[in-house]
JSON list of C-alpha atoms and ligand atoms in Angstrom, two decimals:
[
{"chain": "B", "resi": 444, "resn": "MET", "atom": "CA", "xyz": [82.64, 108.03, -36.61]},
{"chain": "B", "resi": 445, "resn": "SER", "atom": "CA", "xyz": [79.59, 106.59, -34.81]},
{"chain": "B", "resi": 446, "resn": "LYS", "atom": "CA", "xyz": [76.37, 108.60, -34.51]},
{"chain": "B", "resi": 447, "resn": "ILE", "atom": "CA", "xyz": [76.74, 108.75, -30.72]},
{"chain": "B", "resi": 448, "resn": "LEU", "atom": "CA", "xyz": [80.35, 109.92, -30.91]},
{"chain": "B", "resi": 449, "resn": "LYS", "atom": "CA", "xyz": [79.32, 112.69, -33.35]},
{"chain": "B", "resi": 450, "resn": "GLU", "atom": "CA", "xyz": [76.42, 113.74, -31.10]},
{"chain": "B", "resi": 451, "resn": "VAL", "atom": "CA", "xyz": [78.58, 113.87, -27.98]},
{"chain": "B", "resi": 452, "resn": "LEU", "atom": "CA", "xyz": [81.29, 115.94, -29.66]},
{"chain": "B", "resi": 453, "resn": "ALA", "atom": "CA", "xyz": [78.68, 118.33, -31.14]},
{"chain": "B", "resi": 454, "resn": "ALA", "atom": "CA", "xyz": [77.06, 118.74, -27.71]},
{"chain": "B", "resi": 455, "resn": "ASN", "atom": "CA", "xyz": [80.47, 119.47, -26.24]},
{"chain": "B", "resi": 456, "resn": "GLU", "atom": "CA", "xyz": [81.10, 122.19, -28.82]},
{"chain": "B", "resi": 457, "resn": "GLN", "atom": "CA", "xyz": [77.85, 123.84, -27.72]},
{"chain": "B", "resi": 458, "resn": "TYR", "atom": "CA", "xyz": [78.87, 123.48, -24.08]},
{"chain": "B", "resi": 459, "resn": "VAL", "atom": "CA", "xyz": [82.28, 125.06, -24.71]},
{"chain": "B", "resi": 460, "resn": "SER", "atom": "CA", "xyz": [80.63, 128.02, -26.44]},
{"chain": "B", "resi": 461, "resn": "ARG", "atom": "CA", "xyz": [78.70, 128.94, -23.29]},
{"chain": "B", "resi": 462, "resn": "PHE", "atom": "CA", "xyz": [81.21, 127.68, -20.73]},
{"chain": "B", "resi": 463, "resn": "GLY", "atom": "CA", "xyz": [81.86, 130.06, -17.89]},
{"chain": "B", "resi": 464, "resn": "ASP", "atom": "CA", "xyz": [81.93, 128.86, -14.33]},
{"chain": "B", "resi": 465, "resn": "LEU", "atom": "CA", "xyz": [85.03, 126.77, -13.73]},
{"chain": "B", "resi": 466, "resn": "GLY", "atom": "CA", "xyz": [84.55, 126.20, -9.99]},
{"chain": "B", "resi": 467, "resn": "SER", "atom": "CA", "xyz": [87.41, 125.22, -7.70]},
{"chain": "B", "resi": 468, "resn": "LEU", "atom": "CA", "xyz": [89.04, 121.77, -7.39]},
{"chain": "B", "resi": 469, "resn": "PRO", "atom": "CA", "xyz": [87.70, 121.15, -3.88]},
{"chain": "B", "resi": 470, "resn": "PRO", "atom": "CA", "xyz": [83.89, 121.05, -4.12]},
{"chain": "B", "resi": 471, "resn": "ALA", "atom": "CA", "xyz": [82.54, 124.48, -3.15]},
{"chain": "B", "resi": 472, "resn": "ARG", "atom": "CA", "xyz": [79.54, 123.08, -1.24]},
{"chain": "B", "resi": 473, "resn": "ARG", "atom": "CA", "xyz": [81.65, 120.43, 0.46]},
{"chain": "B", "resi": 474, "resn": "PHE", "atom": "CA", "xyz": [79.50, 117.35, 0.04]},
{"chain": "B", "resi": 475, "resn": "ALA", "atom": "CA", "xyz": [79.55, 114.10, -1.92]},
{"chain": "B", "resi": 476, "resn": "ILE", "atom": "CA", "xyz": [76.85, 111.89, -3.38]},
{"chain": "B", "resi": 477, "resn": "LEU", "atom": "CA", "xyz": [77.21, 108.16, -4.05]},
{"chain": "B", "resi": 478, "resn": "THR", "atom": "CA", "xyz": [74.49, 107.07, -6.44]},
{"chain": "B", "resi": 479, "resn": "CYS", "atom": "CA", "xyz": [73.51, 104.67, -9.23]},
{"chain": "B", "resi": 480, "resn": "MET", "atom": "CA", "xyz": [74.61, 105.02, -12.85]},
{"chain": "B", "resi": 481, "resn": "ASP", "atom": "CA", "xyz": [70.95, 104.64, -13.96]},
{"chain": "B", "resi": 482, "resn": "ALA", "atom": "CA", "xyz": [70.38, 106.97, -16.94]},
{"chain": "B", "resi": 483, "resn": "ARG", "atom": "CA", "xyz": [67.14, 108.30, -15.43]},
{"chain": "B", "resi": 484, "resn": "LEU", "atom": "CA", "xyz": [68.98, 109.84, -12.49]},
{"chain": "B", "resi": 485, "resn": "ASP", "atom": "CA", "xyz": [70.56, 113.25, -12.97]},
{"chain": "B", "resi": 486, "resn": "PRO", "atom": "CA", "xyz": [72.08, 114.25, -9.63]},
{"chain": "B", "resi": 487, "resn": "ALA", "atom": "CA", "xyz": [72.94, 117.74, -10.89]},
{"chain": "B", "resi": 488, "resn": "ARG", "atom": "CA", "xyz": [69.24, 118.34, -11.46]},
{"chain": "B", "resi": 489, "resn": "PHE", "atom": "CA", "xyz": [67.60, 116.38, -8.63]},
{"chain": "B", "resi": 490, "resn": "ALA", "atom": "CA", "xyz": [70.03, 117.77, -6.03]},
{"chain": "B", "resi": 491, "resn": "GLY", "atom": "CA", "xyz": [70.57, 121.24, -7.54]},
{"chain": "B", "resi": 492, "resn": "LEU", "atom": "CA", "xyz": [74.27, 121.05, -8.42]},
{"chain": "B", "resi": 493, "resn": "SER", "atom": "CA", "xyz": [76.33, 123.34, -10.59]},
{"chain": "B", "resi": 494, "resn": "GLU", "atom": "CA", "xyz": [79.85, 122.67, -11.84]},
{"chain": "B", "resi": 495, "resn": "GLY", "atom": "CA", "xyz": [82.24, 122.78, -8.91]},
{"chain": "B", "resi": 496, "resn": "ASP", "atom": "CA", "xyz": [79.61, 122.18, -6.22]},
{"chain": "B", "resi": 497, "resn": "ALA", "atom": "CA", "xyz": [79.96, 118.56, -5.10]},
{"chain": "B", "resi": 498, "resn": "HIS", "atom": "CA", "xyz": [81.47, 115.15, -5.81]},
{"chain": "B", "resi": 499, "resn": "VAL", "atom": "CA", "xyz": [79.20, 112.65, -7.51]},
{"chain": "B", "resi": 500, "resn": "ILE", "atom": "CA", "xyz": [80.41, 109.04, -7.43]},
{"chain": "B", "resi": 501, "resn": "ARG", "atom": "CA", "xyz": [78.40, 106.64, -9.55]},
{"chain": "B", "resi": 502, "resn": "ASN", "atom": "CA", "xyz": [78.35, 102.91, -10.13]},
{"chain": "B", "resi": 503, "resn": "ALA", "atom": "CA", "xyz": [75.78, 100.19, -10.81]},
{"chain": "B", "resi": 504, "resn": "GLY", "atom": "CA", "xyz": [73.39, 100.42, -7.85]},
{"chain": "B", "resi": 505, "resn": "GLY", "atom": "CA", "xyz": [75.20, 103.25, -6.08]},
{"chain": "B", "resi": 506, "resn": "ARG", "atom": "CA", "xyz": [76.78, 100.52, -3.95]},
{"chain": "B", "resi": 507, "resn": "ALA", "atom": "CA", "xyz": [79.46, 101.08, -1.31]},
{"chain": "B", "resi": 508, "resn": "SER", "atom": "CA", "xyz": [82.06, 99.04, -3.18]},
{"chain": "B", "resi": 509, "resn": "ASP", "atom": "CA", "xyz": [85.74, 99.28, -2.28]},
{"chain": "B", "resi": 510, "resn": "ASP", "atom": "CA", "xyz": [86.20, 101.63, -5.21]},
{"chain": "B", "resi": 511, "resn": "ALA", "atom": "CA", "xyz": [83.31, 103.89, -4.17]},
{"chain": "B", "resi": 512, "resn": "ILE", "atom": "CA", "xyz": [84.82, 104.11, -0.68]},
{"chain": "B", "resi": 513, "resn": "ARG", "atom": "CA", "xyz": [88.23, 104.88, -2.22]},
{"chain": "B", "resi": 514, "resn": "SER", "atom": "CA", "xyz": [86.66, 107.93, -3.90]},
{"chain": "B", "resi": 515, "resn": "LEU", "atom": "CA", "xyz": [84.82, 109.00, -0.75]},
{"chain": "B", "resi": 516, "resn": "VAL", "atom": "CA", "xyz": [87.98, 108.78, 1.34]},
{"chain": "B", "resi": 517, "resn": "ILE", "atom": "CA", "xyz": [89.83, 111.01, -1.16]},
{"chain": "B", "resi": 518, "resn": "SER", "atom": "CA", "xyz": [86.79, 113.31, -1.24]},
{"chain": "B", "resi": 519, "resn": "TYR", "atom": "CA", "xyz": [87.04, 113.92, 2.51]},
{"chain": "B", "resi": 520, "resn": "LYS", "atom": "CA", "xyz": [90.73, 113.52, 3.27]},
{"chain": "B", "resi": 521, "resn": "LEU", "atom": "CA", "xyz": [92.14, 115.59, 0.41]},
{"chain": "B", "resi": 522, "resn": "LEU", "atom": "CA", "xyz": [89.24, 117.62, -0.92]},
{"chain": "B", "resi": 523, "resn": "GLY", "atom": "CA", "xyz": [87.35, 118.55, 2.21]},
{"chain": "B", "resi": 524, "resn": "THR", "atom": "CA", "xyz": [83.81, 117.29, 1.75]},
{"chain": "B", "resi": 525, "resn": "ARG", "atom": "CA", "xyz": [81.95, 117.27, 5.07]},
{"chain": "B", "resi": 526, "resn": "GLU", "atom": "CA", "xyz": [78.66, 115.42, 4.40]},
{"chain": "B", "resi": 527, "resn": "TRP", "atom": "CA", "xyz": [77.91, 112.37, 2.30]},
{"chain": "B", "resi": 528, "resn": "PHE", "atom": "CA", "xyz": [74.72, 111.05, 0.68]},
{"chain": "B", "resi": 529, "resn": "VAL", "atom": "CA", "xyz": [74.09, 107.46, -0.38]},
{"chain": "B", "resi": 530, "resn": "ILE", "atom": "CA", "xyz": [71.23, 107.59, -2.89]},
{"chain": "B", "resi": 531, "resn": "HIS", "atom": "CA", "xyz": [69.80, 104.41, -4.39]},
{"chain": "B", "resi": 532, "resn": "HIS", "atom": "CA", "xyz": [66.52, 104.43, -6.30]},
{"chain": "B", "resi": 533, "resn": "THR", "atom": "CA", "xyz": [63.27, 102.62, -7.07]},
{"chain": "B", "resi": 534, "resn": "ASP", "atom": "CA", "xyz": [63.13, 100.21, -10.02]},
{"chain": "B", "resi": 535, "resn": "CYS", "atom": "CA", "xyz": [66.91, 99.72, -9.96]},
{"chain": "B", "resi": 536, "resn": "GLY", "atom": "CA", "xyz": [68.27, 97.29, -12.53]},
{"chain": "B", "resi": 537, "resn": "MET", "atom": "CA", "xyz": [70.39, 95.74, -9.79]},
{"chain": "B", "resi": 538, "resn": "GLU", "atom": "CA", "xyz": [67.20, 94.18, -8.36]},
{"chain": "B", "resi": 539, "resn": "LYS", "atom": "CA", "xyz": [66.52, 92.33, -11.60]},
{"chain": "B", "resi": 540, "resn": "PHE", "atom": "CA", "xyz": [69.27, 89.72, -11.55]},
{"chain": "B", "resi": 541, "resn": "SER", "atom": "CA", "xyz": [71.48, 87.76, -9.19]},
{"chain": "B", "resi": 542, "resn": "ASP", "atom": "CA", "xyz": [75.18, 86.94, -9.28]},
{"chain": "B", "resi": 543, "resn": "ASP", "atom": "CA", "xyz": [74.20, 83.48, -10.54]},
{"chain": "B", "resi": 544, "resn": "THR", "atom": "CA", "xyz": [72.13, 84.97, -13.37]},
{"chain": "B", "resi": 545, "resn": "ILE", "atom": "CA", "xyz": [74.82, 87.23, -14.76]},
{"chain": "B", "resi": 546, "resn": "ARG", "atom": "CA", "xyz": [77.56, 84.62, -14.24]},
{"chain": "B", "resi": 547, "resn": "THR", "atom": "CA", "xyz": [75.55, 82.09, -16.27]},
{"chain": "B", "resi": 548, "resn": "LEU", "atom": "CA", "xyz": [74.82, 84.65, -19.01]},
{"chain": "B", "resi": 549, "resn": "LEU", "atom": "CA", "xyz": [78.47, 85.72, -19.24]},
{"chain": "B", "resi": 550, "resn": "SER", "atom": "CA", "xyz": [79.65, 82.13, -19.31]},
{"chain": "B", "resi": 551, "resn": "ALA", "atom": "CA", "xyz": [77.53, 81.60, -22.46]},
{"chain": "B", "resi": 552, "resn": "SER", "atom": "CA", "xyz": [78.54, 84.81, -24.30]},
{"chain": "B", "resi": 553, "resn": "LEU", "atom": "CA", "xyz": [79.67, 88.39, -23.74]},
{"chain": "B", "resi": 554, "resn": "GLU", "atom": "CA", "xyz": [76.95, 89.86, -25.99]},
{"chain": "B", "resi": 555, "resn": "THR", "atom": "CA", "xyz": [73.93, 91.76, -24.66]},
{"chain": "B", "resi": 556, "resn": "ALA", "atom": "CA", "xyz": [71.32, 89.43, -23.14]},
{"chain": "B", "resi": 557, "resn": "THR", "atom": "CA", "xyz": [67.55, 89.84, -23.50]},
{"chain": "B", "resi": 558, "resn": "LEU", "atom": "CA", "xyz": [64.88, 90.02, -20.80]},
{"chain": "B", "resi": 559, "resn": "ASP", "atom": "CA", "xyz": [61.31, 88.80, -21.13]},
{"chain": "B", "resi": 560, "resn": "ALA", "atom": "CA", "xyz": [58.57, 87.60, -18.80]},
{"chain": "B", "resi": 561, "resn": "SER", "atom": "CA", "xyz": [60.40, 84.32, -18.23]},
{"chain": "B", "resi": 562, "resn": "GLY", "atom": "CA", "xyz": [63.66, 86.03, -17.28]},
{"chain": "B", "resi": 563, "resn": "TRP", "atom": "CA", "xyz": [67.07, 86.69, -18.83]},
{"chain": "B", "resi": 564, "resn": "HIS", "atom": "CA", "xyz": [68.24, 84.81, -21.92]},
{"chain": "B", "resi": 565, "resn": "ASP", "atom": "CA", "xyz": [71.61, 84.76, -23.56]},
{"chain": "B", "resi": 566, "resn": "VAL", "atom": "CA", "xyz": [71.37, 85.19, -27.33]},
{"chain": "B", "resi": 567, "resn": "GLY", "atom": "CA", "xyz": [75.03, 85.83, -28.15]},
{"chain": "B", "resi": 568, "resn": "ARG", "atom": "CA", "xyz": [77.27, 83.60, -30.20]},
{"chain": "B", "resi": 569, "resn": "GLY", "atom": "CA", "xyz": [79.92, 83.03, -27.58]},
{"chain": "B", "resi": 570, "resn": "PRO", "atom": "CA", "xyz": [82.35, 82.12, -26.36]},
{"chain": "B", "resi": 571, "resn": "GLY", "atom": "CA", "xyz": [81.70, 83.53, -22.93]},
{"chain": "B", "resi": 572, "resn": "SER", "atom": "CA", "xyz": [83.96, 83.58, -19.92]},
{"chain": "B", "resi": 573, "resn": "SER", "atom": "CA", "xyz": [83.93, 82.07, -16.45]},
{"chain": "B", "resi": 574, "resn": "GLU", "atom": "CA", "xyz": [85.76, 85.14, -15.10]},
{"chain": "B", "resi": 575, "resn": "ALA", "atom": "CA", "xyz": [82.49, 86.47, -13.62]},
{"chain": "B", "resi": 576, "resn": "GLN", "atom": "CA", "xyz": [82.71, 83.76, -10.94]},
{"chain": "B", "resi": 577, "resn": "TYR", "atom": "CA", "xyz": [85.27, 86.02, -9.28]},
{"chain": "B", "resi": 578, "resn": "PHE", "atom": "CA", "xyz": [83.06, 89.12, -9.30]},
{"chain": "B", "resi": 579, "resn": "ASP", "atom": "CA", "xyz": [80.61, 90.18, -6.65]},
{"chain": "B", "resi": 580, "resn": "PHE", "atom": "CA", "xyz": [78.16, 92.21, -8.73]},
{"chain": "B", "resi": 581, "resn": "LEU", "atom": "CA", "xyz": [76.60, 93.74, -5.57]},
{"chain": "B", "resi": 582, "resn": "THR", "atom": "CA", "xyz": [73.06, 93.08, -6.72]},
{"chain": "B", "resi": 583, "resn": "ILE", "atom": "CA", "xyz": [70.11, 94.32, -4.65]},
{"chain": "B", "resi": 584, "resn": "ARG", "atom": "CA", "xyz": [67.33, 92.24, -3.11]},
{"chain": "B", "resi": 585, "resn": "ASP", "atom": "CA", "xyz": [65.65, 94.80, -0.84]},
{"chain": "B", "resi": 586, "resn": "PRO", "atom": "CA", "xyz": [66.14, 98.44, -1.91]},
{"chain": "B", "resi": 587, "resn": "GLU", "atom": "CA", "xyz": [65.81, 99.97, 1.56]},
{"chain": "B", "resi": 588, "resn": "GLU", "atom": "CA", "xyz": [67.99, 97.30, 3.16]},
{"chain": "B", "resi": 589, "resn": "ALA", "atom": "CA", "xyz": [70.72, 97.91, 0.55]},
{"chain": "B", "resi": 590, "resn": "VAL", "atom": "CA", "xyz": [70.87, 101.60, 1.50]},
{"chain": "B", "resi": 591, "resn": "VAL", "atom": "CA", "xyz": [71.17, 100.64, 5.17]},
{"chain": "B", "resi": 592, "resn": "VAL", "atom": "CA", "xyz": [73.91, 98.09, 4.44]},
{"chain": "B", "resi": 593, "resn": "ASP", "atom": "CA", "xyz": [75.89, 100.55, 2.32]},
{"chain": "B", "resi": 594, "resn": "VAL", "atom": "CA", "xyz": [75.67, 103.43, 4.80]},
{"chain": "B", "resi": 595, "resn": "ARG", "atom": "CA", "xyz": [76.68, 101.04, 7.58]},
{"chain": "B", "resi": 596, "resn": "ARG", "atom": "CA", "xyz": [79.65, 99.75, 5.61]},
{"chain": "B", "resi": 597, "resn": "ILE", "atom": "CA", "xyz": [80.90, 103.28, 4.91]},
{"chain": "B", "resi": 598, "resn": "ARG", "atom": "CA", "xyz": [80.30, 104.35, 8.54]},
{"chain": "B", "resi": 599, "resn": "ARG", "atom": "CA", "xyz": [82.30, 101.44, 9.91]},
{"chain": "B", "resi": 600, "resn": "HIS", "atom": "CA", "xyz": [85.11, 101.59, 7.38]},
{"chain": "B", "resi": 601, "resn": "PRO", "atom": "CA", "xyz": [88.48, 102.13, 9.10]},
{"chain": "B", "resi": 602, "resn": "LEU", "atom": "CA", "xyz": [89.46, 104.90, 6.65]},
{"chain": "B", "resi": 603, "resn": "VAL", "atom": "CA", "xyz": [86.27, 106.92, 7.14]},
{"chain": "B", "resi": 604, "resn": "SER", "atom": "CA", "xyz": [86.21, 109.68, 9.75]},
{"chain": "B", "resi": 605, "resn": "GLY", "atom": "CA", "xyz": [83.52, 109.29, 12.39]},
{"chain": "B", "resi": 606, "resn": "ALA", "atom": "CA", "xyz": [82.77, 113.01, 12.03]},
{"chain": "B", "resi": 607, "resn": "ILE", "atom": "CA", "xyz": [81.09, 112.73, 8.62]},
{"chain": "B", "resi": 608, "resn": "PRO", "atom": "CA", "xyz": [77.28, 112.53, 8.61]},
{"chain": "B", "resi": 609, "resn": "ILE", "atom": "CA", "xyz": [76.09, 110.00, 5.99]},
{"chain": "B", "resi": 610, "resn": "TYR", "atom": "CA", "xyz": [72.50, 110.30, 4.80]},
{"chain": "B", "resi": 611, "resn": "GLY", "atom": "CA", "xyz": [70.59, 107.39, 3.23]},
{"chain": "B", "resi": 612, "resn": "TYR", "atom": "CA", "xyz": [67.97, 108.06, 0.54]},
{"chain": "B", "resi": 613, "resn": "LEU", "atom": "CA", "xyz": [65.95, 106.35, -2.16]},
{"chain": "B", "resi": 614, "resn": "TYR", "atom": "CA", "xyz": [65.16, 108.38, -5.28]},
{"chain": "B", "resi": 615, "resn": "ASP", "atom": "CA", "xyz": [61.71, 107.68, -6.70]},
{"chain": "B", "resi": 616, "resn": "VAL", "atom": "CA", "xyz": [62.11, 107.41, -10.49]},
{"chain": "B", "resi": 617, "resn": "ARG", "atom": "CA", "xyz": [58.39, 108.08, -11.03]},
{"chain": "B", "resi": 618, "resn": "THR", "atom": "CA", "xyz": [58.28, 111.39, -9.15]},
{"chain": "B", "resi": 619, "resn": "GLY", "atom": "CA", "xyz": [61.89, 112.57, -8.88]},
{"chain": "B", "resi": 620, "resn": "GLN", "atom": "CA", "xyz": [61.52, 112.75, -5.10]},
{"chain": "B", "resi": 621, "resn": "LEU", "atom": "CA", "xyz": [64.26, 111.87, -2.62]},
{"chain": "B", "resi": 622, "resn": "ILE", "atom": "CA", "xyz": [62.80, 109.72, 0.16]},
{"chain": "B", "resi": 623, "resn": "GLU", "atom": "CA", "xyz": [64.84, 109.25, 3.30]},
{"chain": "B", "resi": 624, "resn": "VAL", "atom": "CA", "xyz": [65.60, 105.75, 4.57]},
{"chain": "B", "resi": 625, "resn": "PRO", "atom": "CA", "xyz": [65.55, 106.61, 8.29]},
{"chain": "B", "resi": 626, "resn": "ALA", "atom": "CA", "xyz": [67.30, 103.39, 9.39]},
{"chain": "B", "resi": 627, "resn": "ALA", "atom": "CA", "xyz": [70.16, 104.23, 7.01]},
{"chain": "B", "resi": 628, "resn": "SER", "atom": "CA", "xyz": [70.48, 107.83, 8.18]},
{"chain": "B", "resi": 629, "resn": "ARG", "atom": "CA", "xyz": [70.56, 106.55, 11.77]},
{"chain": "B", "resi": 630, "resn": "GLU", "atom": "CA", "xyz": [73.42, 104.23, 10.83]},
{"chain": "B", "resi": 631, "resn": "GLY", "atom": "CA", "xyz": [75.14, 107.22, 9.23]},
{"chain": "B", "resi": 632, "resn": "GLU", "atom": "CA", "xyz": [75.00, 109.56, 12.18]},
{"chain": "B", "resi": 633, "resn": "PRO", "atom": "CA", "xyz": [78.40, 110.94, 13.12]},
{"chain": "B", "resi": 634, "resn": "VAL", "atom": "CA", "xyz": [80.06, 108.92, 15.88]},
{"chain": "B", "resi": 635, "resn": "ARG", "atom": "CA", "xyz": [82.23, 111.80, 17.02]},
{"chain": "B", "resi": 636, "resn": "SER", "atom": "CA", "xyz": [82.34, 115.50, 16.33]},
{"chain": "B", "resi": 637, "resn": "GLU", "atom": "CA", "xyz": [84.96, 117.01, 14.12]},
{"chain": "B", "resi": 638, "resn": "ALA", "atom": "CA", "xyz": [87.96, 118.61, 15.76]},
{"chain": "B", "resi": 639, "resn": "PRO", "atom": "CA", "xyz": [87.50, 122.38, 15.77]},
{"chain": "B", "resi": 640, "resn": "VAL", "atom": "CA", "xyz": [89.34, 124.18, 12.99]},
{"chain": "B", "resi": 641, "resn": "PRO", "atom": "CA", "xyz": [92.10, 126.26, 14.65]},
{"chain": "N", "resi": 921, "resn": "LIG", "atom": "ZN1", "xyz": [70.05, 101.65, -10.36]}
]
Protein backbone atom coordinates (compact mmCIF):
# COMPACT_ATOMS: atom_id res chain seq x y z
CA MET A 1 0.00 0.00 0.00
CA SER A 2 1.45 3.40 -0.97
CA LYS A 3 2.23 6.02 1.70
CA ILE A 4 -0.41 8.35 0.28
CA LEU A 5 -3.08 5.64 0.21
CA LYS A 6 -2.30 4.80 3.87
CA GLU A 7 -2.44 8.48 4.87
CA VAL A 8 -5.76 9.07 3.12
CA LEU A 9 -7.39 6.01 4.69
CA ALA A 10 -6.06 6.97 8.15
CA ALA A 11 -7.41 10.51 7.73
CA ASN A 12 -10.76 9.07 6.72
CA GLU A 13 -10.88 6.93 9.86
CA GLN A 14 -10.40 10.09 11.91
CA TYR A 15 -13.10 11.84 9.90
CA VAL A 16 -15.57 8.99 10.43
CA SER A 17 -14.94 9.10 14.18
CA ARG A 18 -16.18 12.69 14.41
CA PHE A 19 -18.68 12.58 11.55
CA GLY A 20 -22.01 14.13 12.34
CA ASP A 21 -23.68 16.49 9.92
CA LEU A 22 -24.91 14.59 6.89
CA GLY A 23 -26.66 17.48 5.14
CA SER A 24 -29.33 16.94 2.51
CA LEU A 25 -28.82 15.86 -1.12
CA PRO A 26 -29.88 19.23 -2.56
CA PRO A 27 -27.36 21.82 -1.34
CA ALA A 28 -28.83 23.59 1.71
CA ARG A 29 -27.50 27.03 0.72
CA ARG A 30 -28.53 26.58 -2.89
CA PHE A 31 -25.44 27.75 -4.74
CA ALA A 32 -22.66 26.26 -6.84
CA ILE A 33 -19.02 27.15 -7.35
CA LEU A 34 -16.98 26.31 -10.46
CA THR A 35 -13.30 26.61 -9.63
CA CYS A 36 -9.79 25.33 -10.35
CA MET A 37 -8.38 22.06 -9.04
CA ASP A 38 -5.28 23.94 -7.77
CA ALA A 39 -4.23 22.38 -4.44
CA ARG A 40 -3.85 25.82 -2.83
CA LEU A 41 -7.56 26.54 -3.19
CA ASP A 42 -9.89 25.18 -0.54
CA PRO A 43 -13.39 26.40 -1.41
CA ALA A 44 -14.85 25.02 1.82
CA ARG A 45 -12.54 27.34 3.74
CA PHE A 46 -12.33 30.41 1.49
CA ALA A 47 -16.12 30.47 0.94
CA GLY A 48 -17.21 29.16 4.35
CA LEU A 49 -18.83 25.86 3.34
CA SER A 50 -19.86 22.95 5.50
CA GLU A 51 -20.90 19.51 4.27
CA GLY A 52 -24.24 19.79 2.50
CA ASP A 53 -24.00 23.53 1.79
CA ALA A 54 -23.13 23.93 -1.89
CA HIS A 55 -21.93 22.24 -5.06
CA VAL A 56 -18.25 22.63 -5.88
CA ILE A 57 -17.27 21.69 -9.43
CA ARG A 58 -13.54 21.62 -10.07
CA ASN A 59 -11.31 21.14 -13.08
CA ALA A 60 -7.98 22.45 -14.38
CA GLY A 61 -8.48 26.22 -14.53
CA GLY A 62 -12.08 26.22 -13.31
CA ARG A 63 -13.02 26.45 -16.99
CA ALA A 64 -16.57 26.33 -18.36
CA SER A 65 -15.99 23.09 -20.25
CA ASP A 66 -18.90 21.05 -21.56
CA ASP A 67 -18.52 18.78 -18.55
CA ALA A 68 -18.52 21.66 -16.06
CA ILE A 69 -21.71 22.96 -17.67
CA ARG A 70 -23.21 19.46 -17.50
CA SER A 71 -22.72 19.54 -13.72
CA LEU A 72 -24.08 23.08 -13.39
CA VAL A 73 -27.19 22.21 -15.38
CA ILE A 74 -27.87 19.22 -13.09
CA SER A 75 -27.11 21.45 -10.08
CA TYR A 76 -29.88 23.86 -11.05
CA LYS A 77 -32.41 21.69 -12.85
CA LEU A 78 -32.51 18.77 -10.43
CA LEU A 79 -30.92 20.03 -7.24
CA GLY A 80 -32.17 23.58 -7.01
CA THR A 81 -29.10 25.79 -6.80
CA ARG A 82 -30.02 29.43 -7.48
CA GLU A 83 -26.69 31.29 -7.79
CA TRP A 84 -23.43 30.30 -9.41
CA PHE A 85 -19.83 31.46 -8.93
CA VAL A 86 -17.02 31.08 -11.46
CA ILE A 87 -13.78 31.43 -9.48
CA HIS A 88 -10.41 31.34 -11.23
CA HIS A 89 -7.23 32.41 -9.44
CA THR A 90 -3.88 34.18 -9.69
CA ASP A 91 -0.78 32.17 -10.63
CA CYS A 92 -2.87 29.46 -12.28
CA GLY A 93 -0.91 26.62 -13.85
CA MET A 94 -3.14 26.92 -16.92
CA GLU A 95 -1.31 30.17 -17.79
CA LYS A 96 2.02 28.37 -17.96
CA PHE A 97 1.60 26.32 -21.12
CA SER A 98 -0.24 26.29 -24.43
CA ASP A 99 -2.03 23.50 -26.28
CA ASP A 100 1.05 23.24 -28.50
CA THR A 101 3.33 22.85 -25.48
CA ILE A 102 1.44 20.01 -23.85
CA ARG A 103 0.74 18.30 -27.18
CA THR A 104 4.47 18.28 -27.98
CA LEU A 105 5.35 17.02 -24.49
CA LEU A 106 2.75 14.24 -24.63
CA SER A 107 3.84 13.21 -28.11
CA ALA A 108 7.35 12.58 -26.70
CA SER A 109 6.29 10.68 -23.54
CA LEU A 110 3.49 10.37 -20.99
CA GLU A 111 5.83 10.84 -18.00
CA THR A 112 5.90 14.01 -15.89
CA ALA A 113 7.70 16.87 -17.66
CA THR A 114 10.01 19.37 -15.97
CA LEU A 115 9.87 23.17 -15.97
CA ASP A 116 12.86 25.50 -15.78
CA ALA A 117 13.67 29.05 -16.82
CA SER A 118 13.82 28.01 -20.48
CA GLY A 119 10.39 26.35 -20.38
CA TRP A 120 8.96 22.83 -20.31
CA HIS A 121 11.09 19.80 -21.15
CA ASP A 122 10.08 16.22 -21.65
CA VAL A 123 12.36 13.82 -19.78
CA GLY A 124 10.32 10.62 -20.07
CA ARG A 125 11.33 7.51 -21.95
CA GLY A 126 8.37 7.37 -24.29
CA PRO A 127 6.58 6.42 -26.31
CA GLY A 128 4.14 9.29 -26.17
CA SER A 129 0.87 9.71 -27.99
CA SER A 130 -0.52 12.07 -30.60
CA GLU A 131 -3.99 11.77 -29.02
CA ALA A 132 -3.57 15.21 -27.38
CA GLN A 133 -4.03 16.79 -30.82
CA TYR A 134 -7.73 16.15 -30.30
CA PHE A 135 -7.90 17.84 -26.89
CA ASP A 136 -8.58 21.48 -26.18
CA PHE A 137 -6.79 21.89 -22.86
CA LEU A 138 -8.56 25.24 -22.22
CA THR A 139 -5.36 27.00 -21.23
CA ILE A 140 -5.46 30.61 -20.00
CA ARG A 141 -3.70 33.62 -21.51
CA ASP A 142 -5.35 36.47 -19.60
CA PRO A 143 -6.78 35.50 -16.19
CA GLU A 144 -9.49 38.18 -16.06
CA GLU A 145 -10.49 37.60 -19.68
CA ALA A 146 -10.83 33.85 -19.03
CA VAL A 147 -13.34 34.51 -16.23
CA VAL A 148 -15.33 36.78 -18.55
CA VAL A 149 -15.28 34.22 -21.36
CA ASP A 150 -16.39 31.40 -19.06
CA VAL A 151 -19.21 33.35 -17.41
CA ARG A 152 -20.37 34.45 -20.86
CA ARG A 153 -20.33 30.90 -22.19
CA ILE A 154 -22.39 29.63 -19.25
CA ARG A 155 -24.81 32.59 -19.50
CA ARG A 156 -25.45 31.99 -23.19
CA HIS A 157 -25.66 28.21 -22.99
CA PRO A 158 -29.04 26.96 -24.25
CA LEU A 159 -29.49 24.66 -21.23
CA VAL A 160 -28.84 27.37 -18.64
CA SER A 161 -31.78 29.30 -17.20
CA GLY A 162 -31.60 33.05 -17.68
CA ALA A 163 -32.75 33.47 -14.08
CA ILE A 164 -29.46 32.34 -12.50
CA PRO A 165 -27.04 35.09 -11.45
CA ILE A 166 -23.45 34.08 -12.29
CA TYR A 167 -20.66 35.87 -10.43
CA GLY A 168 -17.09 36.09 -11.76
CA TYR A 169 -14.16 36.17 -9.33
CA LEU A 170 -10.40 35.73 -9.15
CA TYR A 171 -8.98 34.22 -5.96
CA ASP A 172 -5.66 35.73 -4.93
CA VAL A 173 -3.41 32.83 -3.87
CA ARG A 174 -1.14 35.18 -1.89
CA THR A 175 -3.87 36.66 0.32
CA GLY A 176 -6.82 34.26 0.08
CA GLN A 177 -9.03 37.13 -1.07
CA LEU A 178 -11.81 36.81 -3.64
CA ILE A 179 -11.58 39.71 -6.09
CA GLU A 180 -14.55 40.37 -8.34
CA VAL A 181 -14.07 40.58 -12.11
CA PRO A 182 -16.77 43.20 -12.75
CA ALA A 183 -16.94 42.58 -16.51
CA ALA A 184 -17.62 38.90 -15.80
CA SER A 185 -20.31 39.58 -13.21
CA ARG A 186 -21.96 41.95 -15.70
CA GLU A 187 -21.98 39.15 -18.28
CA GLY A 188 -23.50 36.90 -15.63
CA GLU A 189 -26.41 39.11 -14.65
CA PRO A 190 -29.75 37.32 -14.90
CA VAL A 191 -31.47 37.95 -18.22
CA ARG A 192 -34.92 37.25 -16.84
CA SER A 193 -36.39 36.81 -13.39
CA GLU A 194 -37.35 33.45 -12.08
CA ALA A 195 -40.99 32.44 -12.26
CA PRO A 196 -42.57 32.90 -8.84
CA VAL A 197 -42.86 29.72 -6.81
CA PRO A 198 -46.59 28.92 -6.51
ZN1 LIG B 1 -5.49 26.96 -11.45
